[in-house]
mmCIF file of C-alpha atoms in Angstrom:
data_model
loop_
_atom_site.group_PDB
_atom_site.id
_atom_site.type_symbol
_atom_site.label_atom_id
_atom_site.label_comp_id
_atom_site.label_asym_id
_atom_site.label_seq_id
_atom_site.Cartn_x
_atom_site.Cartn_y
_atom_site.Cartn_z
ATOM 1 C CA ILE A 248 -33.862 -8.515 21.230
ATOM 2 C CA GLY A 249 -31.806 -11.224 23.237
ATOM 3 C CA TRP A 250 -34.348 -13.800 22.421
ATOM 4 C CA THR A 251 -34.544 -12.705 18.744
ATOM 5 C CA GLY A 252 -30.600 -12.853 18.765
ATOM 6 C CA ARG A 253 -30.498 -16.272 20.355
ATOM 7 C CA LEU A 254 -32.976 -17.785 17.775
ATOM 8 C CA ALA A 255 -31.001 -16.333 14.907
ATOM 9 C CA ASP A 256 -28.080 -17.889 16.228
ATOM 10 C CA THR A 257 -29.736 -21.061 16.490
ATOM 11 C CA ARG A 258 -31.287 -21.094 13.357
ATOM 12 C CA ASP A 259 -27.959 -19.988 11.395
ATOM 13 C CA SER A 260 -26.354 -22.831 13.261
ATOM 14 C CA ARG A 261 -28.818 -25.378 12.368
ATOM 15 C CA GLN A 262 -28.416 -24.235 8.782
ATOM 16 C CA LEU A 263 -24.938 -24.424 8.875
ATOM 17 C CA LEU A 264 -24.983 -27.823 10.310
ATOM 18 C CA LEU A 265 -27.323 -29.258 7.585
ATOM 19 C CA ALA A 266 -25.394 -27.674 5.141
ATOM 20 C CA ALA A 267 -22.088 -29.713 6.578
ATOM 21 C CA THR A 268 -24.386 -32.562 6.746
ATOM 22 C CA ALA A 269 -25.511 -32.460 3.148
ATOM 23 C CA VAL A 270 -21.986 -31.790 1.897
ATOM 24 C CA GLN A 271 -20.891 -35.006 3.881
ATOM 25 C CA LEU A 272 -23.614 -37.188 2.540
ATOM 26 C CA ALA A 273 -22.980 -35.968 -0.953
ATOM 27 C CA GLY A 274 -19.125 -36.809 -0.619
ATOM 28 C CA LEU A 275 -20.467 -40.198 0.890
ATOM 29 C CA ALA A 276 -22.925 -40.775 -2.021
ATOM 30 C CA ALA A 277 -20.297 -40.092 -4.838
ATOM 31 C CA ASN A 278 -17.400 -42.498 -3.177
ATOM 32 C CA ALA A 279 -20.087 -45.195 -3.005
ATOM 33 C CA LEU A 280 -21.260 -44.802 -6.780
ATOM 34 C CA LEU A 281 -17.636 -44.818 -7.683
ATOM 35 C CA SER A 282 -17.009 -47.536 -5.491
ATOM 36 C CA ALA A 283 -19.857 -49.588 -6.837
ATOM 37 C CA ALA A 284 -19.014 -48.725 -10.624
ATOM 38 C CA GLN A 285 -15.431 -49.994 -9.599
ATOM 39 C CA ASP A 286 -16.649 -53.196 -8.132
ATOM 40 C CA PRO A 287 -16.213 -56.139 -10.470
ATOM 41 C CA THR A 288 -18.809 -58.095 -8.535
ATOM 42 C CA ASN A 289 -21.223 -55.621 -8.715
ATOM 43 C CA ASN A 290 -23.486 -56.875 -11.401
ATOM 44 C CA ASN A 291 -25.988 -53.797 -11.215
ATOM 45 C CA ARG A 292 -23.495 -51.328 -11.886
ATOM 46 C CA LYS A 293 -24.495 -49.264 -14.986
ATOM 47 C CA PRO A 294 -22.497 -49.055 -18.487
ATOM 48 C CA CYS A 295 -22.618 -45.494 -18.193
ATOM 49 C CA MET A 296 -20.814 -45.479 -14.870
ATOM 50 C CA ASN A 297 -18.092 -47.789 -16.389
ATOM 51 C CA ALA A 298 -17.754 -45.349 -19.424
ATOM 52 C CA LEU A 299 -17.024 -42.713 -16.921
ATOM 53 C CA THR A 300 -14.592 -44.120 -14.458
ATOM 54 C CA ALA A 301 -12.829 -45.637 -17.618
ATOM 55 C CA GLY A 302 -12.826 -42.461 -19.321
ATOM 56 C CA ALA A 303 -11.570 -40.335 -15.949
ATOM 57 C CA HIS A 304 -8.781 -43.021 -15.191
ATOM 58 C CA ALA A 305 -7.295 -44.690 -18.525
ATOM 59 C CA LEU A 306 -7.482 -44.297 -22.225
ATOM 60 C CA ARG A 307 -9.337 -47.066 -24.018
ATOM 61 C CA HIS A 308 -9.190 -48.602 -27.574
ATOM 62 C CA ASP A 309 -11.963 -51.319 -27.250
ATOM 63 C CA TRP A 310 -15.083 -49.572 -27.218
ATOM 64 C CA THR A 311 -18.183 -51.612 -28.576
ATOM 65 C CA LEU A 312 -21.280 -50.270 -30.429
ATOM 66 C CA SER A 313 -23.605 -50.919 -28.073
ATOM 67 C CA GLU A 314 -21.244 -49.236 -25.259
ATOM 68 C CA VAL A 315 -21.210 -45.962 -27.419
ATOM 69 C CA GLN A 316 -25.049 -46.217 -27.962
ATOM 70 C CA ASP A 317 -25.695 -46.645 -24.198
ATOM 71 C CA LEU A 318 -23.781 -43.034 -23.510
ATOM 72 C CA PHE A 319 -25.886 -41.450 -26.197
ATOM 73 C CA ALA A 320 -28.947 -42.835 -24.301
ATOM 74 C CA LEU A 321 -28.222 -41.270 -21.162
ATOM 75 C CA PRO A 322 -30.644 -38.562 -19.948
ATOM 76 C CA PHE A 323 -29.129 -35.424 -21.335
ATOM 77 C CA ASN A 324 -28.163 -33.809 -17.839
ATOM 78 C CA ASP A 325 -26.406 -37.064 -16.852
ATOM 79 C CA LEU A 326 -24.492 -37.386 -19.857
ATOM 80 C CA LEU A 327 -23.329 -33.715 -19.720
ATOM 81 C CA PHE A 328 -22.199 -34.307 -16.191
ATOM 82 C CA GLN A 329 -20.202 -37.067 -16.953
ATOM 83 C CA ALA A 330 -18.613 -35.240 -20.065
ATOM 84 C CA GLN A 331 -17.733 -32.387 -17.650
ATOM 85 C CA THR A 332 -16.572 -34.654 -14.800
ATOM 86 C CA VAL A 333 -14.242 -36.275 -17.068
ATOM 87 C CA HIS A 334 -13.107 -32.975 -19.067
ATOM 88 C CA ARG A 335 -12.179 -31.351 -15.679
ATOM 89 C CA ALA A 336 -9.920 -34.626 -14.865
ATOM 90 C CA HIS A 337 -7.953 -33.745 -17.904
ATOM 91 C CA PHE A 338 -8.163 -29.788 -19.159
ATOM 92 C CA ASP A 339 -8.896 -26.606 -17.464
ATOM 93 C CA PRO A 340 -12.335 -26.378 -17.824
ATOM 94 C CA ASN A 341 -12.370 -22.455 -18.678
ATOM 95 C CA GLU A 342 -9.799 -22.821 -21.442
ATOM 96 C CA VAL A 343 -10.278 -23.150 -25.231
ATOM 97 C CA GLN A 344 -7.661 -23.635 -27.950
ATOM 98 C CA VAL A 345 -7.992 -21.393 -30.704
ATOM 99 C CA SER A 346 -6.989 -22.295 -34.399
ATOM 100 C CA THR A 347 -7.163 -20.332 -37.453
ATOM 101 C CA LEU A 348 -8.044 -22.136 -40.885
ATOM 102 C CA LEU A 349 -6.735 -20.728 -44.326
ATOM 103 C CA SER A 350 -7.618 -22.263 -47.696
ATOM 104 C CA ILE A 351 -4.323 -22.109 -49.527
ATOM 105 C CA LYS A 352 -5.772 -23.870 -52.404
ATOM 106 C CA THR A 353 -9.620 -23.715 -53.453
ATOM 107 C CA GLY A 354 -11.774 -25.533 -55.483
ATOM 108 C CA ALA A 355 -11.329 -27.835 -58.449
ATOM 109 C CA CYS A 356 -11.193 -31.238 -56.284
ATOM 110 C CA PRO A 357 -11.707 -34.258 -58.096
ATOM 111 C CA GLU A 358 -13.139 -36.166 -55.233
ATOM 112 C CA ASP A 359 -17.094 -36.258 -54.786
ATOM 113 C CA CYS A 360 -17.877 -35.821 -50.967
ATOM 114 C CA LYS A 361 -21.220 -34.819 -51.131
ATOM 115 C CA TYR A 362 -20.987 -32.045 -48.440
ATOM 116 C CA CYS A 363 -18.161 -30.192 -50.122
ATOM 117 C CA PRO A 364 -18.666 -27.154 -52.179
ATOM 118 C CA GLN A 365 -15.058 -27.424 -53.302
ATOM 119 C CA SER A 366 -15.697 -30.570 -55.486
ATOM 120 C CA ALA A 367 -15.390 -30.105 -59.206
ATOM 121 C CA ARG A 368 -18.359 -32.163 -59.734
ATOM 122 C CA TYR A 369 -20.815 -29.427 -58.233
ATOM 123 C CA HIS A 370 -21.799 -26.294 -59.332
ATOM 124 C CA THR A 371 -21.880 -23.788 -56.449
ATOM 125 C CA GLY A 372 -20.716 -21.142 -57.664
ATOM 126 C CA LEU A 373 -17.251 -21.389 -56.037
ATOM 127 C CA GLU A 374 -14.415 -19.669 -57.819
ATOM 128 C CA THR A 375 -11.067 -21.790 -58.043
ATOM 129 C CA GLU A 376 -7.838 -20.575 -56.825
ATOM 130 C CA ARG A 377 -4.100 -21.744 -57.334
ATOM 131 C CA LEU A 378 -1.862 -22.542 -54.437
ATOM 132 C CA MET A 379 -1.207 -19.166 -52.777
ATOM 133 C CA GLU A 380 1.840 -17.534 -52.490
ATOM 134 C CA VAL A 381 4.011 -18.365 -49.442
ATOM 135 C CA GLU A 382 4.304 -14.732 -48.340
ATOM 136 C CA LYS A 383 0.419 -14.466 -48.712
ATOM 137 C CA VAL A 384 -0.106 -17.168 -46.302
ATOM 138 C CA LEU A 385 2.406 -15.874 -44.031
ATOM 139 C CA GLU A 386 0.655 -12.659 -43.815
ATOM 140 C CA ARG A 387 -2.626 -14.363 -42.790
ATOM 141 C CA ALA A 388 -0.791 -16.320 -40.285
ATOM 142 C CA ARG A 389 0.620 -13.058 -38.816
ATOM 143 C CA GLU A 390 -2.908 -11.734 -38.426
ATOM 144 C CA ALA A 391 -4.069 -14.694 -36.913
ATOM 145 C CA LYS A 392 -1.628 -14.640 -34.286
ATOM 146 C CA ALA A 393 -2.312 -11.341 -33.712
ATOM 147 C CA ASN A 394 -6.036 -12.136 -33.065
ATOM 148 C CA GLY A 395 -5.309 -14.620 -30.472
ATOM 149 C CA SER A 396 -4.673 -17.848 -32.570
ATOM 150 C CA SER A 397 -2.069 -20.556 -31.425
ATOM 151 C CA ARG A 398 -2.460 -22.700 -34.411
ATOM 152 C CA PHE A 399 -2.605 -22.001 -38.110
ATOM 153 C CA CYS A 400 -4.066 -24.875 -40.238
ATOM 154 C CA MET A 401 -3.696 -24.641 -44.005
ATOM 155 C CA GLY A 402 -5.838 -26.512 -46.289
ATOM 156 C CA ALA A 403 -5.792 -27.525 -49.927
ATOM 157 C CA ALA A 404 -8.705 -28.817 -51.975
ATOM 158 C CA TRP A 405 -6.593 -31.883 -53.565
ATOM 159 C CA ARG A 406 -7.016 -35.448 -53.506
ATOM 160 C CA ASN A 407 -3.396 -35.727 -52.707
ATOM 161 C CA PRO A 408 -0.466 -33.206 -52.758
ATOM 162 C CA LYS A 409 1.574 -33.091 -56.179
ATOM 163 C CA GLU A 410 5.220 -33.231 -56.373
ATOM 164 C CA LYS A 411 5.656 -29.653 -57.643
ATOM 165 C CA ASP A 412 3.639 -28.164 -54.793
ATOM 166 C CA MET A 413 5.937 -29.716 -52.368
ATOM 167 C CA PRO A 414 8.550 -27.197 -51.905
ATOM 168 C CA TYR A 415 6.120 -24.661 -51.298
ATOM 169 C CA ILE A 416 3.922 -26.655 -48.586
ATOM 170 C CA LEU A 417 7.283 -27.306 -46.849
ATOM 171 C CA ARG A 418 8.413 -23.567 -46.769
ATOM 172 C CA MET A 419 5.058 -22.609 -45.558
ATOM 173 C CA ILE A 420 5.425 -25.102 -42.601
ATOM 174 C CA GLU A 421 8.881 -23.627 -41.553
ATOM 175 C CA GLU A 422 7.818 -20.317 -42.078
ATOM 176 C CA VAL A 423 4.788 -20.357 -40.171
ATOM 177 C CA ARG A 424 6.358 -22.474 -37.394
ATOM 178 C CA GLY A 425 8.921 -19.485 -37.177
ATOM 179 C CA LEU A 426 6.384 -17.397 -36.071
ATOM 180 C CA GLY A 427 5.672 -19.318 -32.866
ATOM 181 C CA MET A 428 2.652 -20.811 -33.959
ATOM 182 C CA GLU A 429 1.674 -24.478 -34.130
ATOM 183 C CA THR A 430 1.221 -25.718 -37.528
ATOM 184 C CA CYS A 431 -1.419 -27.881 -39.210
ATOM 185 C CA MET A 432 -2.094 -29.023 -42.577
ATOM 186 C CA THR A 433 -4.826 -30.668 -44.499
ATOM 187 C CA LEU A 434 -3.936 -31.587 -48.248
ATOM 188 C CA GLY A 435 -5.797 -35.005 -48.815
ATOM 189 C CA MET A 436 -4.467 -38.424 -48.756
ATOM 190 C CA LEU A 437 -0.469 -38.923 -48.125
ATOM 191 C CA THR A 438 2.052 -41.429 -49.062
ATOM 192 C CA ALA A 439 4.433 -42.652 -46.202
ATOM 193 C CA ASP A 440 7.151 -40.656 -47.902
ATOM 194 C CA GLN A 441 4.936 -37.350 -48.302
ATOM 195 C CA ALA A 442 4.446 -37.718 -44.427
ATOM 196 C CA ALA A 443 7.768 -38.054 -43.716
ATOM 197 C CA ARG A 444 8.613 -34.878 -45.507
ATOM 198 C CA LEU A 445 6.135 -32.875 -43.847
ATOM 199 C CA GLY A 446 7.050 -34.056 -40.421
ATOM 200 C CA ALA A 447 10.729 -33.160 -41.078
ATOM 201 C CA ALA A 448 9.599 -29.767 -41.895
ATOM 202 C CA GLY A 449 8.202 -29.516 -38.390
ATOM 203 C CA LEU A 450 4.441 -30.039 -39.285
ATOM 204 C CA ASP A 451 2.439 -30.429 -35.948
ATOM 205 C CA TYR A 452 -0.830 -31.806 -36.740
ATOM 206 C CA TYR A 453 -2.163 -33.404 -40.121
ATOM 207 C CA ASN A 454 -6.211 -33.339 -40.446
ATOM 208 C CA HIS A 455 -7.620 -36.025 -42.275
ATOM 209 C CA ASN A 456 -11.217 -36.488 -41.143
ATOM 210 C CA LEU A 457 -13.056 -39.932 -41.107
ATOM 211 C CA ASP A 458 -16.132 -38.026 -41.940
ATOM 212 C CA THR A 459 -18.725 -40.594 -40.681
ATOM 213 C CA SER A 460 -19.168 -44.335 -39.697
ATOM 214 C CA PRO A 461 -17.669 -47.128 -41.880
ATOM 215 C CA GLU A 462 -21.189 -48.264 -42.742
ATOM 216 C CA PHE A 463 -22.750 -44.745 -44.053
ATOM 217 C CA TYR A 464 -19.177 -43.686 -45.735
ATOM 218 C CA GLY A 465 -20.168 -44.975 -48.922
ATOM 219 C CA ASP A 466 -23.661 -43.018 -49.346
ATOM 220 C CA ILE A 467 -21.217 -39.785 -48.737
ATOM 221 C CA ILE A 468 -18.222 -40.391 -50.943
ATOM 222 C CA THR A 469 -16.926 -43.070 -53.438
ATOM 223 C CA THR A 470 -13.622 -41.776 -54.788
ATOM 224 C CA ARG A 471 -11.719 -42.990 -51.629
ATOM 225 C CA THR A 472 -12.320 -45.671 -49.400
ATOM 226 C CA TYR A 473 -12.410 -45.520 -45.610
ATOM 227 C CA GLN A 474 -9.282 -47.573 -45.597
ATOM 228 C CA ASP A 475 -7.421 -45.124 -47.893
ATOM 229 C CA ARG A 476 -8.387 -42.422 -44.844
ATOM 230 C CA LEU A 477 -6.887 -44.982 -42.320
ATOM 231 C CA ASP A 478 -3.687 -45.461 -44.289
ATOM 232 C CA THR A 479 -3.063 -41.630 -44.223
ATOM 233 C CA LEU A 480 -3.649 -41.588 -40.752
ATOM 234 C CA GLU A 481 -1.098 -44.492 -40.048
ATOM 235 C CA HIS A 482 1.378 -42.398 -42.127
ATOM 236 C CA VAL A 483 0.996 -39.397 -40.148
ATOM 237 C CA ARG A 484 1.513 -41.211 -37.054
ATOM 238 C CA GLY A 485 4.778 -43.084 -38.636
ATOM 239 C CA ALA A 486 6.177 -39.759 -39.234
ATOM 240 C CA GLY A 487 5.745 -38.395 -35.802
ATOM 241 C CA MET A 488 3.016 -35.826 -36.222
ATOM 242 C CA LYS A 489 -0.069 -35.362 -34.214
ATOM 243 C CA VAL A 490 -3.142 -36.471 -35.621
ATOM 244 C CA CYS A 491 -6.249 -34.143 -35.982
ATOM 245 C CA SER A 492 -9.361 -36.239 -37.205
ATOM 246 C CA GLY A 493 -13.026 -36.210 -36.407
ATOM 247 C CA GLY A 494 -16.261 -35.943 -38.644
ATOM 248 C CA ILE A 495 -19.524 -34.377 -39.750
ATOM 249 C CA VAL A 496 -22.784 -34.734 -38.466
ATOM 250 C CA GLY A 497 -26.220 -33.843 -39.782
ATOM 251 C CA MET A 498 -25.740 -35.599 -43.380
ATOM 252 C CA GLY A 499 -28.677 -37.918 -42.956
ATOM 253 C CA GLU A 500 -26.796 -40.693 -41.046
ATOM 254 C CA GLN A 501 -28.677 -42.590 -38.306
ATOM 255 C CA ALA A 502 -27.680 -42.446 -34.549
ATOM 256 C CA LYS A 503 -25.690 -45.646 -34.768
ATOM 257 C CA ASP A 504 -23.631 -43.827 -37.713
ATOM 258 C CA ARG A 505 -22.723 -41.007 -35.026
ATOM 259 C CA ALA A 506 -21.799 -43.633 -32.611
ATOM 260 C CA GLY A 507 -19.838 -45.707 -35.211
ATOM 261 C CA LEU A 508 -17.851 -42.591 -36.407
ATOM 262 C CA LEU A 509 -16.674 -42.001 -32.560
ATOM 263 C CA MET A 510 -16.087 -45.602 -31.956
ATOM 264 C CA ALA A 511 -13.811 -45.620 -35.127
ATOM 265 C CA LEU A 512 -12.141 -42.699 -33.733
ATOM 266 C CA ALA A 513 -11.600 -43.693 -30.334
ATOM 267 C CA ASN A 514 -10.720 -47.502 -31.346
ATOM 268 C CA LEU A 515 -7.504 -46.312 -33.195
ATOM 269 C CA PRO A 516 -4.292 -47.089 -31.682
ATOM 270 C CA ARG A 517 -3.870 -43.698 -30.482
ATOM 271 C CA HIS A 518 -6.537 -41.135 -30.048
ATOM 272 C CA PRO A 519 -6.407 -38.293 -32.264
ATOM 273 C CA GLU A 520 -4.863 -35.447 -30.576
ATOM 274 C CA SER A 521 -7.666 -33.091 -31.872
ATOM 275 C CA VAL A 522 -11.103 -34.229 -32.629
ATOM 276 C CA PRO A 523 -13.342 -31.800 -34.848
ATOM 277 C CA ILE A 524 -16.832 -32.182 -34.694
ATOM 278 C CA ASN A 525 -18.334 -30.460 -37.642
ATOM 279 C CA MET A 526 -22.225 -29.823 -38.400
ATOM 280 C CA LEU A 527 -23.020 -30.139 -41.913
ATOM 281 C CA VAL A 528 -23.070 -26.767 -43.530
ATOM 282 C CA LYS A 529 -25.392 -26.838 -46.247
ATOM 283 C CA VAL A 530 -24.218 -25.464 -49.652
ATOM 284 C CA LYS A 531 -26.587 -24.682 -52.647
ATOM 285 C CA GLY A 532 -25.283 -26.999 -55.439
ATOM 286 C CA THR A 533 -23.940 -29.756 -53.264
ATOM 287 C CA PRO A 534 -26.241 -33.088 -53.005
ATOM 288 C CA LEU A 535 -26.855 -32.430 -49.190
ATOM 289 C CA GLU A 536 -27.957 -28.853 -49.816
ATOM 290 C CA ASN A 537 -31.754 -29.698 -48.784
ATOM 291 C CA GLN A 538 -30.926 -31.921 -46.009
ATOM 292 C CA GLU A 539 -32.709 -32.136 -42.892
ATOM 293 C CA ASN A 540 -31.412 -30.229 -39.868
ATOM 294 C CA LEU A 541 -30.103 -32.253 -36.863
ATOM 295 C CA ASP A 542 -31.667 -31.813 -33.529
ATOM 296 C CA PRO A 543 -29.089 -29.353 -31.509
ATOM 297 C CA PHE A 544 -29.477 -31.685 -28.752
ATOM 298 C CA GLU A 545 -28.132 -34.530 -30.625
ATOM 299 C CA PHE A 546 -25.157 -32.370 -32.016
ATOM 300 C CA ILE A 547 -24.368 -31.598 -28.190
ATOM 301 C CA ARG A 548 -24.654 -35.378 -27.243
ATOM 302 C CA THR A 549 -22.160 -36.132 -30.119
ATOM 303 C CA ILE A 550 -19.623 -33.556 -28.190
ATOM 304 C CA ALA A 551 -20.303 -35.275 -25.011
ATOM 305 C CA VAL A 552 -19.539 -38.602 -25.791
ATOM 306 C CA ALA A 553 -16.804 -37.901 -27.765
ATOM 307 C CA ARG A 554 -15.387 -36.359 -24.405
ATOM 308 C CA ILE A 555 -16.247 -39.259 -22.668
ATOM 309 C CA MET A 556 -14.575 -41.676 -24.950
ATOM 310 C CA MET A 557 -11.388 -39.648 -25.745
ATOM 311 C CA PRO A 558 -10.756 -37.978 -22.546
ATOM 312 C CA ALA A 559 -7.180 -36.265 -23.391
ATOM 313 C CA SER A 560 -8.225 -35.312 -26.643
ATOM 314 C CA HIS A 561 -8.979 -31.827 -27.742
ATOM 315 C CA VAL A 562 -12.596 -31.959 -28.780
ATOM 316 C CA ARG A 563 -13.095 -28.981 -31.521
ATOM 317 C CA LEU A 564 -16.246 -27.218 -32.057
ATOM 318 C CA SER A 565 -15.942 -26.660 -35.884
ATOM 319 C CA ALA A 566 -18.094 -26.277 -38.737
ATOM 320 C CA GLY A 567 -21.388 -24.987 -38.544
ATOM 321 C CA ARG A 568 -21.199 -22.869 -35.347
ATOM 322 C CA GLU A 569 -22.322 -19.563 -37.174
ATOM 323 C CA LYS A 570 -25.712 -21.316 -36.970
ATOM 324 C CA MET A 571 -25.380 -22.027 -33.431
ATOM 325 C CA ASN A 572 -26.682 -19.504 -31.138
ATOM 326 C CA GLU A 573 -24.584 -18.547 -28.196
ATOM 327 C CA GLN A 574 -26.719 -20.830 -25.822
ATOM 328 C CA MET A 575 -25.865 -23.889 -28.024
ATOM 329 C CA GLN A 576 -22.110 -23.231 -28.020
ATOM 330 C CA ALA A 577 -22.295 -22.589 -24.506
ATOM 331 C CA MET A 578 -23.724 -26.148 -23.842
ATOM 332 C CA CYS A 579 -21.059 -27.562 -26.235
ATOM 333 C CA PHE A 580 -18.356 -26.007 -24.095
ATOM 334 C CA MET A 581 -20.094 -27.558 -21.046
ATOM 335 C CA ALA A 582 -19.981 -30.963 -22.876
ATOM 336 C CA GLY A 583 -16.396 -30.948 -23.109
ATOM 337 C CA ALA A 584 -15.376 -28.799 -26.375
ATOM 338 C CA ASN A 585 -12.287 -27.123 -25.848
ATOM 339 C CA SER A 586 -11.109 -26.153 -29.224
ATOM 340 C CA ILE A 587 -12.681 -23.837 -31.956
ATOM 341 C CA PHE A 588 -11.677 -22.402 -35.323
ATOM 342 C CA TYR A 589 -11.446 -18.532 -35.013
ATOM 343 C CA GLY A 590 -12.020 -16.265 -38.032
ATOM 344 C CA CYS A 591 -14.924 -15.458 -40.556
ATOM 345 C CA LYS A 592 -14.473 -18.430 -42.768
ATOM 346 C CA LEU A 593 -13.589 -21.871 -42.647
ATOM 347 C CA LEU A 594 -11.849 -22.812 -45.841
ATOM 348 C CA THR A 595 -15.066 -21.764 -48.133
ATOM 349 C CA THR A 596 -17.796 -21.695 -45.332
ATOM 350 C CA PRO A 597 -18.801 -19.032 -42.969
ATOM 351 C CA ASN A 598 -17.556 -18.892 -39.345
ATOM 352 C CA PRO A 599 -18.302 -16.294 -36.571
ATOM 353 C CA ASP A 600 -15.995 -13.466 -36.641
ATOM 354 C CA GLU A 601 -13.228 -12.891 -34.088
ATOM 355 C CA ASN A 602 -14.777 -10.010 -32.176
ATOM 356 C CA SER A 603 -18.161 -12.321 -31.545
ATOM 357 C CA ASP A 604 -16.152 -15.170 -30.395
ATOM 358 C CA MET A 605 -14.093 -13.019 -27.700
ATOM 359 C CA GLN A 606 -17.432 -11.625 -26.492
ATOM 360 C CA LEU A 607 -18.538 -14.817 -25.741
ATOM 361 C CA PHE A 608 -15.584 -16.146 -24.094
ATOM 362 C CA LYS A 609 -15.658 -12.909 -22.214
ATOM 363 C CA ARG A 610 -19.478 -13.614 -21.026
ATOM 364 C CA LEU A 611 -18.802 -17.327 -20.297
ATOM 365 C CA GLY A 612 -15.241 -16.718 -18.450
ATOM 366 C CA ILE A 613 -13.292 -18.802 -21.155
ATOM 367 C CA ARG A 614 -9.679 -17.775 -22.053
ATOM 368 C CA PRO A 615 -8.024 -18.811 -25.378
ATOM 369 C CA ALA A 616 -5.273 -21.346 -24.624
ATOM 370 C CA GLN A 617 -1.499 -20.327 -25.260
ATOM 371 C CA ARG A 618 0.816 -22.540 -27.224
ATOM 372 C CA ALA A 619 2.992 -24.444 -24.706
ATOM 373 C CA GLN A 620 5.378 -25.523 -27.387
ATOM 374 C CA LYS A 621 8.033 -22.888 -28.587
ATOM 375 C CA PRO A 622 9.873 -22.823 -31.933
ATOM 376 C CA ASP A 623 13.376 -24.264 -31.902
ATOM 377 C CA GLN A 624 14.781 -20.899 -32.625
ATOM 378 C CA VAL A 625 12.910 -19.281 -29.738
ATOM 379 C CA GLN A 626 14.015 -22.020 -27.021
ATOM 380 C CA GLU A 627 17.726 -21.847 -28.493
ATOM 381 C CA GLU A 628 17.652 -18.251 -27.580
ATOM 382 C CA GLU A 629 16.051 -18.739 -24.189
ATOM 383 C CA LEU A 630 18.642 -21.396 -23.346
ATOM 384 C CA LEU A 631 21.541 -19.351 -24.337
ATOM 385 C CA ALA A 632 20.269 -16.569 -22.401
ATOM 386 C CA GLU A 633 20.045 -18.444 -19.361
ATOM 387 C CA VAL A 634 23.322 -19.932 -19.817
ATOM 388 C CA ASN A 635 24.646 -16.510 -19.980
ATOM 389 C CA ARG A 636 23.078 -15.500 -16.925
ATOM 390 C CA GLN A 637 24.444 -18.376 -14.852
ATOM 391 C CA SER A 638 27.908 -17.898 -16.166
ATOM 392 C CA GLU A 639 27.730 -14.294 -14.750
ATOM 393 C CA PRO A 640 29.424 -13.624 -11.058
ATOM 394 C CA SER A 641 27.359 -14.776 -8.175
ATOM 395 C CA GLU A 642 27.412 -14.095 -4.469
ATOM 396 C CA LEU A 643 26.937 -18.055 -4.226
ATOM 397 C CA PHE A 644 30.357 -18.608 -5.942
ATOM 398 C CA TYR A 645 33.993 -16.732 -5.618
ATOM 399 C CA ASP A 646 36.927 -16.886 -7.773
ATOM 400 C CA ALA A 647 39.531 -19.495 -6.082
ATOM 401 C CA THR A 648 42.358 -17.265 -8.029
ATOM 402 C CA ARG A 649 41.637 -14.359 -5.754
ATOM 403 C CA SER A 650 43.374 -13.879 -2.645
ATOM 404 C CA ARG A 651 41.350 -14.526 1.008
ATOM 405 C CA ALA A 652 41.529 -10.859 1.647
ATOM 406 C CA ASP A 653 39.972 -9.875 -1.464
ATOM 407 C CA VAL A 654 36.830 -12.416 -1.116
ATOM 408 C CA LEU A 655 36.684 -11.146 2.319
ATOM 409 C CA ARG A 656 36.678 -7.592 1.665
ATOM 410 C CA PRO A 657 32.942 -5.907 1.434
#
């Protein structure tokens, strides 16, 4: 028995020593890799490691197409490891921002976006609806907040907002923000004046996607230019709002177009705070209804590369989630996605319901992010309460008008 115990002690000690040595060697190897990657005299350093160190420590706006393509070409496990490393350097890896998207005006859009069932040019069976009443929008916003959403996004199928609708739009922003939620809108192209009015009303985010690469863009849309989209993003920035801008993959584009889309987004003067990556939802009646499916791994790669290139942005797993199984969605979260749309519908296309999302979150140990910013009214009330609390008598201070005996009396 004694020898058996000694052998067990020896074996356990040896295993502990080997484990400790392995940890030390792993640490030395990691430090050596990072040092080599950061050493400007090292001609053998790989572009992928350059991208990792750049993404982890600085925001870049000078990506080249070859650099982005190198990231896409990485072995899948290496790419996910790098994306997750960058993600952990900037975000809580187990927290996902949750938004709800509501169509406040549906259909009859004059644009010819080939993916969109809301275009008046295609016969998709979609019923058109006029701009929703403000109170109905607020009802949906209250429901979204009760279900765990921190941001309420409102979309209207317009080329651009009309002046007659602006007062209702501005009121929606103010009222939803008053509920304690972040606000986002997508209304089409904006002038500088319209953007300024939305910003003054308190709009937090404005969504305007680039959709795809500049080179492939003309194959998808002809009624507005790529520059039109960039101009709207510039107006949004000029008005002090945050930008939500991403694109759609699976529309028949080439791999270089997915790289080109992410390069266009990452090379903006400021990265979008939110980057939605959409998988094409094929709708009968649109020109893309019979488009071949994109390889799921290529979609996950797009998420991962977006995370590396825009490390401080929220990367949203957006349209197309209904067709993704739980394993694919989990891989997207691993690749750096940390935002979703929540609810059974995205404008006019299906989306997983809230219960299935919460069940998946629970299984993965993910929790919804809470809104950090509070509405002005709530902030004012909290500040006033704090001022009142501090003005109450405290044991740390005494009333100088009272006598010494009164102060010392217990």
